[in-house]
Amino acid sequence: MIKGEGNRKRKCKSCEVKIPACEGLICGVNFVCSIKCAYQLGKKQIDKQKAKAMISENKKQEKRT
């Protein structure tokens, strides 16, 4: 993770709190306010990917039958 730079305020991708960019963290392409929010955001993204994979797997099984 790289420290954000600049003096403008940015919104955390996880909790949507606006903080100065120099106080937050850049996690991949997302801006977060703390390590806790980075963890929650990662967990949320993993859950989305799993749900998407389950849906596509169900569609494949429906096509086979």
JSON list of N, CA and C in Angstrom, two decimals:
[
{"chain": "A", "resi": 1, "resn": "MET", "atom": "N", "xyz": [0.84, -1.18, 0.00]},
{"chain": "A", "resi": 1, "resn": "MET", "atom": "CA", "xyz": [0.00, 0.00, 0.00]},
{"chain": "A", "resi": 1, "resn": "MET", "atom": "C", "xyz": [0.88, 1.24, 0.00]},
{"chain": "A", "resi": 2, "resn": "ILE", "atom": "N", "xyz": [0.41, 2.26, -0.65]},
{"chain": "A", "resi": 2, "resn": "ILE", "atom": "CA", "xyz": [1.16, 3.50, -0.78]},
{"chain": "A", "resi": 2, "resn": "ILE", "atom": "C", "xyz": [0.36, 4.60, -0.11]},
{"chain": "A", "resi": 3, "resn": "LYS", "atom": "N", "xyz": [1.04, 5.48, 0.61]},
{"chain": "A", "resi": 3, "resn": "LYS", "atom": "CA", "xyz": [0.36, 6.61, 1.23]},
{"chain": "A", "resi": 3, "resn": "LYS", "atom": "C", "xyz": [-0.17, 7.53, 0.15]},
{"chain": "A", "resi": 4, "resn": "GLY", "atom": "N", "xyz": [-1.42, 8.04, 0.35]},
{"chain": "A", "resi": 4, "resn": "GLY", "atom": "CA", "xyz": [-2.00, 8.99, -0.58]},
{"chain": "A", "resi": 4, "resn": "GLY", "atom": "C", "xyz": [-1.28, 10.33, -0.47]},
{"chain": "A", "resi": 5, "resn": "GLU", "atom": "N", "xyz": [-1.27, 11.09, -1.53]},
{"chain": "A", "resi": 5, "resn": "GLU", "atom": "CA", "xyz": [-0.61, 12.39, -1.52]},
{"chain": "A", "resi": 5, "resn": "GLU", "atom": "C", "xyz": [-1.60, 13.47, -1.90]},
{"chain": "A", "resi": 6, "resn": "GLY", "atom": "N", "xyz": [-1.33, 14.68, -1.51]},
{"chain": "A", "resi": 6, "resn": "GLY", "atom": "CA", "xyz": [-2.16, 15.81, -1.86]},
{"chain": "A", "resi": 6, "resn": "GLY", "atom": "C", "xyz": [-2.90, 16.34, -0.65]},
{"chain": "A", "resi": 7, "resn": "ASN", "atom": "N", "xyz": [-3.55, 17.50, -0.81]},
{"chain": "A", "resi": 7, "resn": "ASN", "atom": "CA", "xyz": [-4.25, 18.11, 0.31]},
{"chain": "A", "resi": 7, "resn": "ASN", "atom": "C", "xyz": [-5.77, 18.13, 0.10]},
{"chain": "A", "resi": 8, "resn": "ARG", "atom": "N", "xyz": [-6.25, 17.56, -0.95]},
{"chain": "A", "resi": 8, "resn": "ARG", "atom": "CA", "xyz": [-7.69, 17.52, -1.15]},
{"chain": "A", "resi": 8, "resn": "ARG", "atom": "C", "xyz": [-8.30, 16.36, -0.37]},
{"chain": "A", "resi": 9, "resn": "LYS", "atom": "N", "xyz": [-9.61, 16.41, -0.18]},
{"chain": "A", "resi": 9, "resn": "LYS", "atom": "CA", "xyz": [-10.27, 15.35, 0.56]},
{"chain": "A", "resi": 9, "resn": "LYS", "atom": "C", "xyz": [-10.78, 14.29, -0.42]},
{"chain": "A", "resi": 10, "resn": "ARG", "atom": "N", "xyz": [-10.67, 13.05, 0.01]},
{"chain": "A", "resi": 10, "resn": "ARG", "atom": "CA", "xyz": [-11.14, 11.92, -0.78]},
{"chain": "A", "resi": 10, "resn": "ARG", "atom": "C", "xyz": [-12.08, 11.09, 0.07]},
{"chain": "A", "resi": 11, "resn": "LYS", "atom": "N", "xyz": [-12.97, 10.36, -0.60]},
{"chain": "A", "resi": 11, "resn": "LYS", "atom": "CA", "xyz": [-13.94, 9.53, 0.10]},
{"chain": "A", "resi": 11, "resn": "LYS", "atom": "C", "xyz": [-13.43, 8.10, 0.18]},
{"chain": "A", "resi": 12, "resn": "CYS", "atom": "N", "xyz": [-13.52, 7.52, 1.38]},
{"chain": "A", "resi": 12, "resn": "CYS", "atom": "CA", "xyz": [-13.12, 6.13, 1.59]},
{"chain": "A", "resi": 12, "resn": "CYS", "atom": "C", "xyz": [-14.07, 5.23, 0.81]},
{"chain": "A", "resi": 13, "resn": "LYS", "atom": "N", "xyz": [-13.53, 4.26, 0.11]},
{"chain": "A", "resi": 13, "resn": "LYS", "atom": "CA", "xyz": [-14.34, 3.35, -0.70]},
{"chain": "A", "resi": 13, "resn": "LYS", "atom": "C", "xyz": [-15.19, 2.42, 0.17]},
{"chain": "A", "resi": 14, "resn": "SER", "atom": "N", "xyz": [-14.76, 2.16, 1.39]},
{"chain": "A", "resi": 14, "resn": "SER", "atom": "CA", "xyz": [-15.47, 1.24, 2.27]},
{"chain": "A", "resi": 14, "resn": "SER", "atom": "C", "xyz": [-16.52, 1.94, 3.12]},
{"chain": "A", "resi": 15, "resn": "CYS", "atom": "N", "xyz": [-16.11, 2.95, 3.91]},
{"chain": "A", "resi": 15, "resn": "CYS", "atom": "CA", "xyz": [-17.05, 3.58, 4.84]},
{"chain": "A", "resi": 15, "resn": "CYS", "atom": "C", "xyz": [-17.57, 4.93, 4.35]},
{"chain": "A", "resi": 16, "resn": "GLU", "atom": "N", "xyz": [-17.05, 5.43, 3.25]},
{"chain": "A", "resi": 16, "resn": "GLU", "atom": "CA", "xyz": [-17.48, 6.67, 2.59]},
{"chain": "A", "resi": 16, "resn": "GLU", "atom": "C", "xyz": [-17.31, 7.93, 3.43]},
{"chain": "A", "resi": 17, "resn": "VAL", "atom": "N", "xyz": [-16.31, 7.93, 4.33]},
{"chain": "A", "resi": 17, "resn": "VAL", "atom": "CA", "xyz": [-15.96, 9.11, 5.11]},
{"chain": "A", "resi": 17, "resn": "VAL", "atom": "C", "xyz": [-14.95, 9.92, 4.31]},
{"chain": "A", "resi": 18, "resn": "LYS", "atom": "N", "xyz": [-15.12, 11.24, 4.27]},
{"chain": "A", "resi": 18, "resn": "LYS", "atom": "CA", "xyz": [-14.17, 12.08, 3.56]},
{"chain": "A", "resi": 18, "resn": "LYS", "atom": "C", "xyz": [-13.04, 12.48, 4.49]},
{"chain": "A", "resi": 19, "resn": "ILE", "atom": "N", "xyz": [-11.81, 12.18, 4.06]},
{"chain": "A", "resi": 19, "resn": "ILE", "atom": "CA", "xyz": [-10.62, 12.54, 4.82]},
{"chain": "A", "resi": 19, "resn": "ILE", "atom": "C", "xyz": [-9.58, 13.12, 3.86]},
{"chain": "A", "resi": 20, "resn": "PRO", "atom": "N", "xyz": [-8.60, 13.89, 4.38]},
{"chain": "A", "resi": 20, "resn": "PRO", "atom": "CA", "xyz": [-7.54, 14.39, 3.49]},
{"chain": "A", "resi": 20, "resn": "PRO", "atom": "C", "xyz": [-6.79, 13.23, 2.85]},
{"chain": "A", "resi": 21, "resn": "ALA", "atom": "N", "xyz": [-6.44, 13.38, 1.60]},
{"chain": "A", "resi": 21, "resn": "ALA", "atom": "CA", "xyz": [-5.79, 12.32, 0.85]},
{"chain": "A", "resi": 21, "resn": "ALA", "atom": "C", "xyz": [-4.46, 11.92, 1.46]},
{"chain": "A", "resi": 22, "resn": "CYS", "atom": "N", "xyz": [-3.79, 12.85, 2.13]},
{"chain": "A", "resi": 22, "resn": "CYS", "atom": "CA", "xyz": [-2.48, 12.53, 2.70]},
{"chain": "A", "resi": 22, "resn": "CYS", "atom": "C", "xyz": [-2.60, 11.65, 3.95]},
{"chain": "A", "resi": 23, "resn": "GLU", "atom": "N", "xyz": [-3.80, 11.52, 4.52]},
{"chain": "A", "resi": 23, "resn": "GLU", "atom": "CA", "xyz": [-3.99, 10.69, 5.72]},
{"chain": "A", "resi": 23, "resn": "GLU", "atom": "C", "xyz": [-4.49, 9.29, 5.40]},
{"chain": "A", "resi": 24, "resn": "GLY", "atom": "N", "xyz": [-4.96, 9.08, 4.19]},
{"chain": "A", "resi": 24, "resn": "GLY", "atom": "CA", "xyz": [-5.52, 7.78, 3.81]},
{"chain": "A", "resi": 24, "resn": "GLY", "atom": "C", "xyz": [-4.51, 6.86, 3.16]},
{"chain": "A", "resi": 25, "resn": "LEU", "atom": "N", "xyz": [-5.00, 5.72, 2.73]},
{"chain": "A", "resi": 25, "resn": "LEU", "atom": "CA", "xyz": [-4.17, 4.71, 2.08]},
{"chain": "A", "resi": 25, "resn": "LEU", "atom": "C", "xyz": [-4.74, 4.39, 0.71]},
{"chain": "A", "resi": 26, "resn": "ILE", "atom": "N", "xyz": [-3.86, 4.11, -0.24]},
{"chain": "A", "resi": 26, "resn": "ILE", "atom": "CA", "xyz": [-4.29, 3.67, -1.55]},
{"chain": "A", "resi": 26, "resn": "ILE", "atom": "C", "xyz": [-4.08, 2.18, -1.60]},
{"chain": "A", "resi": 27, "resn": "CYS", "atom": "N", "xyz": [-5.17, 1.46, -1.77]},
{"chain": "A", "resi": 27, "resn": "CYS", "atom": "CA", "xyz": [-5.14, 0.00, -1.77]},
{"chain": "A", "resi": 27, "resn": "CYS", "atom": "C", "xyz": [-5.54, -0.47, -3.17]},
{"chain": "A", "resi": 28, "resn": "GLY", "atom": "N", "xyz": [-4.55, -0.79, -4.00]},
{"chain": "A", "resi": 28, "resn": "GLY", "atom": "CA", "xyz": [-4.85, -1.11, -5.40]},
{"chain": "A", "resi": 28, "resn": "GLY", "atom": "C", "xyz": [-5.24, 0.17, -6.12]},
{"chain": "A", "resi": 29, "resn": "VAL", "atom": "N", "xyz": [-6.47, 0.23, -6.60]},
{"chain": "A", "resi": 29, "resn": "VAL", "atom": "CA", "xyz": [-6.97, 1.45, -7.22]},
{"chain": "A", "resi": 29, "resn": "VAL", "atom": "C", "xyz": [-7.98, 2.16, -6.32]},
{"chain": "A", "resi": 30, "resn": "ASN", "atom": "N", "xyz": [-8.20, 1.63, -5.13]},
{"chain": "A", "resi": 30, "resn": "ASN", "atom": "CA", "xyz": [-9.18, 2.18, -4.20]},
{"chain": "A", "resi": 30, "resn": "ASN", "atom": "C", "xyz": [-8.50, 2.99, -3.11]},
{"chain": "A", "resi": 31, "resn": "PHE", "atom": "N", "xyz": [-9.20, 4.01, -2.62]},
{"chain": "A", "resi": 31, "resn": "PHE", "atom": "CA", "xyz": [-8.72, 4.84, -1.52]},
{"chain": "A", "resi": 31, "resn": "PHE", "atom": "C", "xyz": [-9.49, 4.44, -0.26]},
{"chain": "A", "resi": 32, "resn": "VAL", "atom": "N", "xyz": [-8.77, 4.15, 0.81]},
{"chain": "A", "resi": 32, "resn": "VAL", "atom": "CA", "xyz": [-9.40, 3.79, 2.08]},
{"chain": "A", "resi": 32, "resn": "VAL", "atom": "C", "xyz": [-8.79, 4.64, 3.19]},
{"chain": "A", "resi": 33, "resn": "CYS", "atom": "N", "xyz": [-9.55, 4.76, 4.30]},
{"chain": "A", "resi": 33, "resn": "CYS", "atom": "CA", "xyz": [-9.08, 5.61, 5.40]},
{"chain": "A", "resi": 33, "resn": "CYS", "atom": "C", "xyz": [-8.22, 4.86, 6.40]},
{"chain": "A", "resi": 34, "resn": "SER", "atom": "N", "xyz": [-8.33, 3.53, 6.47]},
{"chain": "A", "resi": 34, "resn": "SER", "atom": "CA", "xyz": [-7.55, 2.77, 7.45]},
{"chain": "A", "resi": 34, "resn": "SER", "atom": "C", "xyz": [-7.35, 1.33, 6.98]},
{"chain": "A", "resi": 35, "resn": "ILE", "atom": "N", "xyz": [-6.53, 0.62, 7.70]},
{"chain": "A", "resi": 35, "resn": "ILE", "atom": "CA", "xyz": [-6.28, -0.79, 7.41]},
{"chain": "A", "resi": 35, "resn": "ILE", "atom": "C", "xyz": [-7.57, -1.59, 7.60]},
{"chain": "A", "resi": 36, "resn": "LYS", "atom": "N", "xyz": [-8.35, -1.22, 8.60]},
{"chain": "A", "resi": 36, "resn": "LYS", "atom": "CA", "xyz": [-9.62, -1.90, 8.87]},
{"chain": "A", "resi": 36, "resn": "LYS", "atom": "C", "xyz": [-10.56, -1.80, 7.67]},
{"chain": "A", "resi": 37, "resn": "CYS", "atom": "N", "xyz": [-10.65, -0.61, 7.09]},
{"chain": "A", "resi": 37, "resn": "CYS", "atom": "CA", "xyz": [-11.50, -0.42, 5.91]},
{"chain": "A", "resi": 37, "resn": "CYS", "atom": "C", "xyz": [-10.94, -1.17, 4.70]},
{"chain": "A", "resi": 38, "resn": "ALA", "atom": "N", "xyz": [-9.62, -1.24, 4.58]},
{"chain": "A", "resi": 38, "resn": "ALA", "atom": "CA", "xyz": [-9.02, -1.98, 3.47]},
{"chain": "A", "resi": 38, "resn": "ALA", "atom": "C", "xyz": [-9.38, -3.45, 3.58]},
{"chain": "A", "resi": 39, "resn": "TYR", "atom": "N", "xyz": [-9.34, -4.00, 4.81]},
{"chain": "A", "resi": 39, "resn": "TYR", "atom": "CA", "xyz": [-9.70, -5.39, 5.03]},
{"chain": "A", "resi": 39, "resn": "TYR", "atom": "C", "xyz": [-11.17, -5.63, 4.69]},
{"chain": "A", "resi": 40, "resn": "GLN", "atom": "N", "xyz": [-12.05, -4.73, 5.15]},
{"chain": "A", "resi": 40, "resn": "GLN", "atom": "CA", "xyz": [-13.49, -4.88, 4.87]},
{"chain": "A", "resi": 40, "resn": "GLN", "atom": "C", "xyz": [-13.77, -4.78, 3.38]},
{"chain": "A", "resi": 41, "resn": "LEU", "atom": "N", "xyz": [-13.09, -3.88, 2.69]},
{"chain": "A", "resi": 41, "resn": "LEU", "atom": "CA", "xyz": [-13.28, -3.72, 1.25]},
{"chain": "A", "resi": 41, "resn": "LEU", "atom": "C", "xyz": [-12.82, -4.97, 0.51]},
{"chain": "A", "resi": 42, "resn": "GLY", "atom": "N", "xyz": [-11.69, -5.51, 0.90]},
{"chain": "A", "resi": 42, "resn": "GLY", "atom": "CA", "xyz": [-11.19, -6.74, 0.27]},
{"chain": "A", "resi": 42, "resn": "GLY", "atom": "C", "xyz": [-12.15, -7.90, 0.49]},
{"chain": "A", "resi": 43, "resn": "LYS", "atom": "N", "xyz": [-12.66, -8.03, 1.71]},
{"chain": "A", "resi": 43, "resn": "LYS", "atom": "CA", "xyz": [-13.60, -9.09, 2.04]},
{"chain": "A", "resi": 43, "resn": "LYS", "atom": "C", "xyz": [-14.87, -8.95, 1.19]},
{"chain": "A", "resi": 44, "resn": "LYS", "atom": "N", "xyz": [-15.35, -7.71, 1.04]},
{"chain": "A", "resi": 44, "resn": "LYS", "atom": "CA", "xyz": [-16.55, -7.46, 0.25]},
{"chain": "A", "resi": 44, "resn": "LYS", "atom": "C", "xyz": [-16.33, -7.84, -1.21]},
{"chain": "A", "resi": 45, "resn": "GLN", "atom": "N", "xyz": [-15.16, -7.51, -1.75]},
{"chain": "A", "resi": 45, "resn": "GLN", "atom": "CA", "xyz": [-14.85, -7.83, -3.14]},
{"chain": "A", "resi": 45, "resn": "GLN", "atom": "C", "xyz": [-14.74, -9.33, -3.36]},
{"chain": "A", "resi": 46, "resn": "ILE", "atom": "N", "xyz": [-14.15, -10.05, -2.40]},
{"chain": "A", "resi": 46, "resn": "ILE", "atom": "CA", "xyz": [-14.04, -11.50, -2.51]},
{"chain": "A", "resi": 46, "resn": "ILE", "atom": "C", "xyz": [-15.43, -12.14, -2.48]},
{"chain": "A", "resi": 47, "resn": "ASP", "atom": "N", "xyz": [-16.31, -11.64, -1.60]},
{"chain": "A", "resi": 47, "resn": "ASP", "atom": "CA", "xyz": [-17.68, -12.16, -1.54]},
{"chain": "A", "resi": 47, "resn": "ASP", "atom": "C", "xyz": [-18.42, -11.94, -2.85]},
{"chain": "A", "resi": 48, "resn": "LYS", "atom": "N", "xyz": [-18.21, -10.77, -3.47]},
{"chain": "A", "resi": 48, "resn": "LYS", "atom": "CA", "xyz": [-18.85, -10.49, -4.76]},
{"chain": "A", "resi": 48, "resn": "LYS", "atom": "C", "xyz": [-18.37, -11.46, -5.83]},
{"chain": "A", "resi": 49, "resn": "GLN", "atom": "N", "xyz": [-17.06, -11.73, -5.85]},
{"chain": "A", "resi": 49, "resn": "GLN", "atom": "CA", "xyz": [-16.50, -12.65, -6.84]},
{"chain": "A", "resi": 49, "resn": "GLN", "atom": "C", "xyz": [-17.03, -14.05, -6.65]},
{"chain": "A", "resi": 50, "resn": "LYS", "atom": "N", "xyz": [-17.15, -14.49, -5.39]},
{"chain": "A", "resi": 50, "resn": "LYS", "atom": "CA", "xyz": [-17.69, -15.83, -5.11]},
{"chain": "A", "resi": 50, "resn": "LYS", "atom": "C", "xyz": [-19.14, -15.94, -5.56]},
{"chain": "A", "resi": 51, "resn": "ALA", "atom": "N", "xyz": [-19.94, -14.89, -5.30]},
{"chain": "A", "resi": 51, "resn": "ALA", "atom": "CA", "xyz": [-21.34, -14.90, -5.70]},
{"chain": "A", "resi": 51, "resn": "ALA", "atom": "C", "xyz": [-21.45, -14.95, -7.22]},
{"chain": "A", "resi": 52, "resn": "LYS", "atom": "N", "xyz": [-20.62, -14.18, -7.89]},
{"chain": "A", "resi": 52, "resn": "LYS", "atom": "CA", "xyz": [-20.64, -14.16, -9.36]},
{"chain": "A", "resi": 52, "resn": "LYS", "atom": "C", "xyz": [-20.25, -15.52, -9.92]},
{"chain": "A", "resi": 53, "resn": "ALA", "atom": "N", "xyz": [-19.26, -16.17, -9.30]},
{"chain": "A", "resi": 53, "resn": "ALA", "atom": "CA", "xyz": [-18.83, -17.49, -9.75]},
{"chain": "A", "resi": 53, "resn": "ALA", "atom": "C", "xyz": [-19.93, -18.53, -9.55]},
{"chain": "A", "resi": 54, "resn": "MET", "atom": "N", "xyz": [-20.65, -18.43, -8.43]},
{"chain": "A", "resi": 54, "resn": "MET", "atom": "CA", "xyz": [-21.74, -19.36, -8.16]},
{"chain": "A", "resi": 54, "resn": "MET", "atom": "C", "xyz": [-22.86, -19.20, -9.19]},
{"chain": "A", "resi": 55, "resn": "ILE", "atom": "N", "xyz": [-23.18, -17.96, -9.55]},
{"chain": "A", "resi": 55, "resn": "ILE", "atom": "CA", "xyz": [-24.23, -17.70, -10.52]},
{"chain": "A", "resi": 55, "resn": "ILE", "atom": "C", "xyz": [-23.84, -18.28, -11.88]},
{"chain": "A", "resi": 56, "resn": "SER", "atom": "N", "xyz": [-22.59, -18.04, -12.30]},
{"chain": "A", "resi": 56, "resn": "SER", "atom": "CA", "xyz": [-22.16, -18.56, -13.60]},
{"chain": "A", "resi": 56, "resn": "SER", "atom": "C", "xyz": [-22.11, -20.09, -13.59]},
{"chain": "A", "resi": 57, "resn": "GLU", "atom": "N", "xyz": [-21.73, -20.67, -12.46]},
{"chain": "A", "resi": 57, "resn": "GLU", "atom": "CA", "xyz": [-21.70, -22.13, -12.35]},
{"chain": "A", "resi": 57, "resn": "GLU", "atom": "C", "xyz": [-23.11, -22.70, -12.44]},
{"chain": "A", "resi": 58, "resn": "ASN", "atom": "N", "xyz": [-24.08, -22.05, -11.81]},
{"chain": "A", "resi": 58, "resn": "ASN", "atom": "CA", "xyz": [-25.47, -22.49, -11.88]},
{"chain": "A", "resi": 58, "resn": "ASN", "atom": "C", "xyz": [-26.01, -22.41, -13.30]},
{"chain": "A", "resi": 59, "resn": "LYS", "atom": "N", "xyz": [-25.63, -21.35, -14.02]},
{"chain": "A", "resi": 59, "resn": "LYS", "atom": "CA", "xyz": [-26.08, -21.21, -15.41]},
{"chain": "A", "resi": 59, "resn": "LYS", "atom": "C", "xyz": [-25.51, -22.32, -16.28]},
{"chain": "A", "resi": 60, "resn": "LYS", "atom": "N", "xyz": [-24.25, -22.69, -16.05]},
{"chain": "A", "resi": 60, "resn": "LYS", "atom": "CA", "xyz": [-23.62, -23.77, -16.82]},
{"chain": "A", "resi": 60, "resn": "LYS", "atom": "C", "xyz": [-24.33, -25.08, -16.55]},
{"chain": "A", "resi": 61, "resn": "GLN", "atom": "N", "xyz": [-24.70, -25.33, -15.30]},
{"chain": "A", "resi": 61, "resn": "GLN", "atom": "CA", "xyz": [-25.38, -26.58, -14.96]},
{"chain": "A", "resi": 61, "resn": "GLN", "atom": "C", "xyz": [-26.77, -26.61, -15.57]},
{"chain": "A", "resi": 62, "resn": "GLU", "atom": "N", "xyz": [-27.45, -25.49, -15.63]},
{"chain": "A", "resi": 62, "resn": "GLU", "atom": "CA", "xyz": [-28.78, -25.43, -16.24]},
{"chain": "A", "resi": 62, "resn": "GLU", "atom": "C", "xyz": [-28.70, -25.72, -17.74]},
{"chain": "A", "resi": 63, "resn": "LYS", "atom": "N", "xyz": [-27.65, -25.26, -18.39]},
{"chain": "A", "resi": 63, "resn": "LYS", "atom": "CA", "xyz": [-27.48, -25.52, -19.82]},
{"chain": "A", "resi": 63, "resn": "LYS", "atom": "C", "xyz": [-27.25, -26.99, -20.11]},
{"chain": "A", "resi": 64, "resn": "ARG", "atom": "N", "xyz": [-26.56, -27.67, -19.21]},
{"chain": "A", "resi": 64, "resn": "ARG", "atom": "CA", "xyz": [-26.25, -29.09, -19.40]},
{"chain": "A", "resi": 64, "resn": "ARG", "atom": "C", "xyz": [-27.49, -29.96, -19.27]},
{"chain": "A", "resi": 65, "resn": "THR", "atom": "N", "xyz": [-28.46, -29.53, -18.47]},
{"chain": "A", "resi": 65, "resn": "THR", "atom": "CA", "xyz": [-29.65, -30.36, -18.28]},
{"chain": "A", "resi": 65, "resn": "THR", "atom": "C", "xyz": [-30.76, -30.01, -19.22]}
]
